[in-house]
Each structure stands twice: as structure tokens, then as C-alpha cells.
Amino acid sequence: MEITNCESYDQLSALAAEVVLHYVTENPNLLLCAATGNSPLGLYRNLSQAAEQMKKMRVIKLDEWGSIPMSHPASCEYYLQQEVVKTLGIAPQRYFGFQSNVANPEAECARMAAVLKEQGPIDLCVLGLGKNGHIGFNEPAEALTDHCHIATLASSSQAHSMVQALQDKPTYGLTLGMKDILSAKRILLLVSGEGKAGAREKLFSKQIRSQFPASYLWQHASVTCLVHTPD
């Protein structure tokens, strides 16, 4: 893991954009796995300044809140449509994602597993670090799940800023699994935001354990980690 401590969130976002642009320049058709939330927002907005270079890449959604309508502003779909798909000019046939409010979530996970098998492997996976160490919706557990699955959300995930205003919080999410993520050729991990200092210290302890899923990133051969935690 290559770690860079950044002086500001703006610097983190700019450096992250440089990483993505480097690999897109090498391979315009690359498959980018896109996280949502506050950590990668600056990255995506920086990339919008180079939209012409980005529009040929493919994008796969890392995860999605269960039961929230796709058009709801709290959904990962809404976020990615606004911050990635539309701004970068990604054509519909080059974007792949979980449907959030399907009648059969198990079948939806199977569908996305088939999509990843067809389109993959992921060339570059963008991740944020959850306060409890989750990546995607791979929450701390006795055993982690390899592939696309339904994840019961931890209370800290239900308190996430994306859904904190909802009266009915989602209780589950749909997510790529740990093996799906670790099979990516390269990973870009963004550690930013208030309340992340504890998670940062656990990550940097290098103790690999299922109760802190992000620790498994130490087993990956190519991880770029950019850090800015004001606390």
C-alpha cells in the first residue's frame, strides 16, 4: 500500500483525479468501480474537467442502499448519475449498477455478478473508508462474503450522511463482495472526513481481520491510499 498524507481535502481530490486520469490515459476503456459518499466527491468533480478523456471508460457501481427508489436523492444511483455518469458523458451501455428497490434482491445480486464476470475484472476500484472499517457495504463480521450479496447494514452505516435525513432508514444494502474488490487490478483508497481517525489508525496497524474489512487491502499488490483526516 502506497500511502500519501494530504494537507487538505482539495489536495487529496486533486491527487486522486491524477491517479484516475493516468490509468484512463493508458486504457480509455478501463472499468472503474465507483464508490459514493463524501470521500470521492471531490475526485469526481475534478474529473469533470477532463470529461472528454473519461467518456469512453466503463463504470460499475460499488454498492447501493436497499429499498430506496433509484430516483431518490439519497440513493447511490442518484449520486452517480449526477456526479459521474452525466458529467463525464458515460453512455448508458457503459454504466452498470445495482437496482435499489427490486422485488428480488438475491436475483439482482446474481445479475450483477454476471455483469462483473462479463465486464471484469475491474481495472481501478475507488473506495472510501467507513468509520467501522467497511468497504462498500462489506460490514465487519465473523466471516466476509466473496461476491455480490445482500448486506445487513451496521448502525454506523444507517447513520451515514446520505441517508440520515430519511425517516425510514435502509436496513440492507447490495454490494460487491470482498473477492470482487480484491480482484481489481488497482485500488484507490480515499481516507477523509471527520470521525475517521480511529479507522485510519486501525487500518495502519496492518492487523488483518474480518472485523475490520478494509484491513484486507494490505493483501492487495497495488493500493494507492490518500489520507486527509482533520481529526
CSV table of C-alpha atoms in Angstrom, one decimal:
chain,number,residue,atom,x,y,z
A,1,MET,CA,0.0,0.0,0.0
A,2,GLU,CA,1.4,3.4,-1.1
A,3,ILE,CA,0.2,6.0,1.4
A,4,THR,CA,0.2,9.8,0.9
A,5,ASN,CA,-0.8,12.2,3.6
A,6,CYS,CA,-2.5,15.2,2.2
A,7,GLU,CA,-2.6,18.7,3.6
A,8,SER,CA,-6.3,19.3,2.6
A,9,TYR,CA,-9.3,17.5,1.1
A,10,ASP,CA,-8.7,19.6,-2.1
A,11,GLN,CA,-5.2,18.2,-2.4
A,12,LEU,CA,-6.5,14.6,-1.8
A,13,SER,CA,-9.1,15.1,-4.5
A,14,ALA,CA,-6.7,16.5,-7.0
A,15,LEU,CA,-4.2,13.7,-6.5
A,16,ALA,CA,-7.0,11.1,-6.8
A,17,ALA,CA,-8.0,12.7,-10.1
A,18,GLU,CA,-4.4,12.5,-11.3
A,19,VAL,CA,-4.4,8.7,-10.5
A,20,VAL,CA,-7.6,8.1,-12.4
A,21,LEU,CA,-6.5,10.2,-15.3
A,22,HIS,CA,-3.2,8.3,-15.5
A,23,TYR,CA,-4.9,5.0,-15.9
A,24,VAL,CA,-7.6,6.2,-18.2
A,25,THR,CA,-4.9,7.6,-20.5
A,26,GLU,CA,-3.3,4.2,-20.5
A,27,ASN,CA,-6.6,2.5,-21.2
A,28,PRO,CA,-9.6,4.7,-22.2
A,29,ASN,CA,-11.9,1.6,-22.0
A,30,LEU,CA,-11.0,0.8,-18.4
A,31,LEU,CA,-13.6,-0.5,-15.9
A,32,LEU,CA,-13.9,1.9,-13.0
A,33,CYS,CA,-15.6,0.7,-9.8
A,34,ALA,CA,-17.2,3.9,-8.3
A,35,ALA,CA,-17.9,4.4,-4.6
A,36,THR,CA,-20.3,7.1,-3.4
A,37,GLY,CA,-20.3,9.3,-0.3
A,38,ASN,CA,-18.3,12.4,0.7
A,39,SER,CA,-14.8,11.0,0.3
A,40,PRO,CA,-14.8,10.6,-3.6
A,41,LEU,CA,-17.0,13.6,-4.3
A,42,GLY,CA,-14.0,16.0,-4.9
A,43,LEU,CA,-12.4,13.4,-7.1
A,44,TYR,CA,-15.4,13.1,-9.4
A,45,ARG,CA,-15.8,16.9,-9.6
A,46,ASN,CA,-12.1,17.2,-10.6
A,47,LEU,CA,-12.6,14.5,-13.3
A,48,SER,CA,-15.5,16.5,-14.8
A,49,GLN,CA,-12.8,19.0,-16.0
A,50,ALA,CA,-11.4,16.2,-18.2
A,51,ALA,CA,-14.8,14.7,-19.3
A,52,GLU,CA,-13.7,14.2,-22.9
A,53,GLN,CA,-11.0,11.9,-21.8
A,54,MET,CA,-13.3,10.0,-19.4
A,55,LYS,CA,-16.3,9.2,-21.6
A,56,LYS,CA,-15.0,6.0,-23.1
A,57,MET,CA,-14.4,4.3,-19.8
A,58,ARG,CA,-16.9,1.9,-18.2
A,59,VAL,CA,-18.3,2.4,-14.7
A,60,ILE,CA,-19.7,-0.1,-12.3
A,61,LYS,CA,-21.4,0.9,-9.1
A,62,LEU,CA,-19.8,-0.5,-5.9
A,63,ASP,CA,-22.9,-0.7,-3.8
A,64,GLU,CA,-26.4,0.6,-3.3
A,65,TRP,CA,-28.9,1.2,-0.4
A,66,GLY,CA,-31.6,-1.4,-0.4
A,67,SER,CA,-35.3,-0.3,-0.8
A,68,ILE,CA,-34.6,3.3,-1.7
A,69,PRO,CA,-36.1,4.4,-5.1
A,70,MET,CA,-33.4,4.8,-7.8
A,71,SER,CA,-34.6,8.4,-8.4
A,72,HIS,CA,-34.3,9.4,-4.7
A,73,PRO,CA,-31.6,11.9,-3.9
A,74,ALA,CA,-30.3,9.6,-1.1
A,75,SER,CA,-29.6,6.7,-3.5
A,76,CYS,CA,-26.2,5.8,-4.7
A,77,GLU,CA,-27.7,5.8,-8.2
A,78,TYR,CA,-28.8,9.4,-8.0
A,79,TYR,CA,-25.3,10.4,-6.7
A,80,LEU,CA,-23.5,8.6,-9.5
A,81,GLN,CA,-25.9,9.9,-12.2
A,82,GLN,CA,-25.3,13.5,-11.1
A,83,GLU,CA,-21.6,13.3,-10.3
A,84,VAL,CA,-20.2,10.7,-12.7
A,85,VAL,CA,-22.4,9.4,-15.5
A,86,LYS,CA,-23.9,12.7,-16.7
A,87,THR,CA,-20.9,15.0,-16.0
A,88,LEU,CA,-18.4,12.6,-17.7
A,89,GLY,CA,-20.7,11.7,-20.6
A,90,ILE,CA,-20.8,8.0,-19.8
A,91,ALA,CA,-23.2,6.3,-22.2
A,92,PRO,CA,-25.9,4.1,-20.7
A,93,GLN,CA,-24.4,0.9,-22.2
A,94,ARG,CA,-21.1,1.7,-20.4
A,95,TYR,CA,-22.6,2.0,-16.9
A,96,PHE,CA,-23.6,-0.9,-14.7
A,97,GLY,CA,-25.2,-0.8,-11.3
A,98,PHE,CA,-27.4,-2.5,-8.7
A,99,GLN,CA,-31.1,-1.6,-8.9
A,100,SER,CA,-32.1,-0.4,-5.4
A,101,ASN,CA,-35.7,-1.3,-5.0
A,102,VAL,CA,-36.1,-4.6,-6.8
A,103,ALA,CA,-38.6,-7.2,-5.7
A,104,ASN,CA,-35.9,-9.9,-5.6
A,105,PRO,CA,-32.6,-8.6,-4.2
A,106,GLU,CA,-31.0,-12.1,-4.4
A,107,ALA,CA,-31.7,-12.2,-8.2
A,108,GLU,CA,-30.3,-8.7,-8.5
A,109,CYS,CA,-27.1,-9.7,-6.9
A,110,ALA,CA,-26.8,-12.7,-9.2
A,111,ARG,CA,-27.4,-10.3,-12.2
A,112,MET,CA,-24.6,-8.0,-11.1
A,113,ALA,CA,-22.3,-11.0,-10.5
A,114,ALA,CA,-22.9,-12.0,-14.1
A,115,VAL,CA,-22.3,-8.4,-15.3
A,116,LEU,CA,-19.0,-8.2,-13.4
A,117,LYS,CA,-17.9,-11.6,-14.9
A,118,GLU,CA,-18.7,-10.3,-18.4
A,119,GLN,CA,-17.2,-6.8,-18.0
A,120,GLY,CA,-14.4,-7.5,-15.5
A,121,PRO,CA,-12.0,-7.6,-14.0
A,122,ILE,CA,-12.2,-4.1,-12.5
A,123,ASP,CA,-9.2,-2.1,-13.7
A,124,LEU,CA,-9.4,0.6,-10.9
A,125,CYS,CA,-11.6,0.4,-7.8
A,126,VAL,CA,-12.3,3.7,-5.9
A,127,LEU,CA,-13.1,3.1,-2.3
A,128,GLY,CA,-13.8,5.2,0.8
A,129,LEU,CA,-13.0,4.0,4.3
A,130,GLY,CA,-16.0,3.5,6.6
A,131,LYS,CA,-15.8,4.6,10.2
A,132,ASN,CA,-16.1,0.9,11.2
A,133,GLY,CA,-13.7,-0.3,8.5
A,134,HIS,CA,-16.3,-1.3,5.9
A,135,ILE,CA,-15.6,-1.0,2.2
A,136,GLY,CA,-18.6,-1.0,0.0
A,137,PHE,CA,-21.3,-2.5,2.3
A,138,ASN,CA,-18.9,-5.2,3.4
A,139,GLU,CA,-19.5,-4.7,7.1
A,140,PRO,CA,-17.5,-6.1,10.0
A,141,ALA,CA,-18.4,-9.8,10.5
A,142,GLU,CA,-17.0,-13.1,11.7
A,143,ALA,CA,-16.7,-14.0,8.0
A,144,LEU,CA,-16.8,-11.8,4.9
A,145,THR,CA,-18.6,-12.6,1.7
A,146,ASP,CA,-16.6,-13.0,-1.5
A,147,HIS,CA,-19.1,-11.9,-4.2
A,148,CYS,CA,-22.2,-9.7,-4.8
A,149,HIS,CA,-24.5,-10.0,-1.9
A,150,ILE,CA,-27.2,-8.5,0.3
A,151,ALA,CA,-25.5,-6.9,3.4
A,152,THR,CA,-27.2,-6.1,6.7
A,153,LEU,CA,-26.2,-2.6,7.5
A,154,ALA,CA,-24.4,-1.6,10.7
A,155,SER,CA,-25.9,1.2,12.7
A,156,SER,CA,-23.0,3.4,11.7
A,157,SER,CA,-23.9,2.9,8.0
A,158,GLN,CA,-27.5,3.6,8.7
A,159,ALA,CA,-26.4,6.9,10.2
A,160,HIS,CA,-24.4,7.9,7.1
A,161,SER,CA,-24.9,11.4,5.8
A,162,MET,CA,-26.5,10.1,2.6
A,163,VAL,CA,-29.5,8.6,4.5
A,164,GLN,CA,-29.5,10.3,7.9
A,165,ALA,CA,-32.5,12.6,6.9
A,166,LEU,CA,-34.7,9.6,5.9
A,167,GLN,CA,-37.4,8.7,8.4
A,168,ASP,CA,-37.2,5.0,7.3
A,169,LYS,CA,-33.6,4.1,7.2
A,170,PRO,CA,-32.5,1.3,4.9
A,171,THR,CA,-31.7,-1.9,6.8
A,172,TYR,CA,-29.7,-3.6,4.0
A,173,GLY,CA,-27.5,-2.8,1.0
A,174,LEU,CA,-26.4,-4.5,-2.2
A,175,THR,CA,-22.7,-4.6,-2.7
A,176,LEU,CA,-19.8,-6.2,-4.5
A,177,GLY,CA,-18.1,-8.7,-2.3
A,178,MET,CA,-14.5,-8.7,-0.9
A,179,LYS,CA,-13.1,-11.0,-3.6
A,180,ASP,CA,-14.7,-8.9,-6.2
A,181,ILE,CA,-13.0,-5.8,-4.8
A,182,LEU,CA,-9.6,-7.5,-4.2
A,183,SER,CA,-9.7,-8.9,-7.7
A,184,ALA,CA,-9.4,-5.4,-9.1
A,185,LYS,CA,-6.1,-4.6,-10.8
A,186,ARG,CA,-5.6,-1.4,-8.8
A,187,ILE,CA,-7.3,0.1,-5.8
A,188,LEU,CA,-7.6,3.8,-4.9
A,189,LEU,CA,-8.5,4.2,-1.2
A,190,LEU,CA,-9.6,7.6,0.0
A,191,VAL,CA,-9.4,8.2,3.8
A,192,SER,CA,-11.0,11.5,4.5
A,193,GLY,CA,-13.5,13.3,6.7
A,194,GLU,CA,-14.2,13.9,10.3
A,195,GLY,CA,-14.5,10.9,12.6
A,196,LYS,CA,-12.2,8.8,10.6
A,197,ALA,CA,-9.0,9.0,12.7
A,198,GLY,CA,-9.8,5.8,14.6
A,199,ALA,CA,-10.5,3.9,11.4
A,200,ARG,CA,-7.2,5.3,10.0
A,201,GLU,CA,-5.2,4.1,12.9
A,202,LYS,CA,-6.8,0.6,12.8
A,203,LEU,CA,-6.0,0.4,9.0
A,204,PHE,CA,-2.4,1.5,9.5
A,205,SER,CA,-1.9,-1.1,12.3
A,206,LYS,CA,-1.8,-3.7,9.5
A,207,GLN,CA,-3.7,-6.2,11.6
A,208,ILE,CA,-5.8,-8.1,9.0
A,209,ARG,CA,-9.2,-9.2,10.5
A,210,SER,CA,-12.7,-9.6,9.3
A,211,GLN,CA,-14.0,-7.2,12.0
A,212,PHE,CA,-12.2,-4.5,10.0
A,213,PRO,CA,-12.8,-5.4,6.3
A,214,ALA,CA,-10.5,-2.6,4.9
A,215,SER,CA,-7.5,-4.3,6.5
A,216,TYR,CA,-7.6,-6.9,3.7
A,217,LEU,CA,-6.4,-4.2,1.4
A,218,TRP,CA,-3.0,-4.9,2.8
A,219,GLN,CA,-3.1,-8.2,0.8
A,220,HIS,CA,-3.5,-6.4,-2.5
A,221,ALA,CA,-0.5,-5.8,-4.7
A,222,SER,CA,-1.4,-2.3,-5.9
A,223,VAL,CA,-3.2,0.1,-3.5
A,224,THR,CA,-2.8,3.9,-3.5
A,225,CYS,CA,-4.1,5.3,-0.3
A,226,LEU,CA,-4.6,9.1,0.0
A,227,VAL,CA,-5.3,10.4,3.5
A,228,HIS,CA,-6.7,13.6,5.0
A,229,THR,CA,-8.4,13.3,8.3
A,230,PRO,CA,-8.8,16.7,10.1
A,231,ASP,CA,-9.4,15.0,13.5
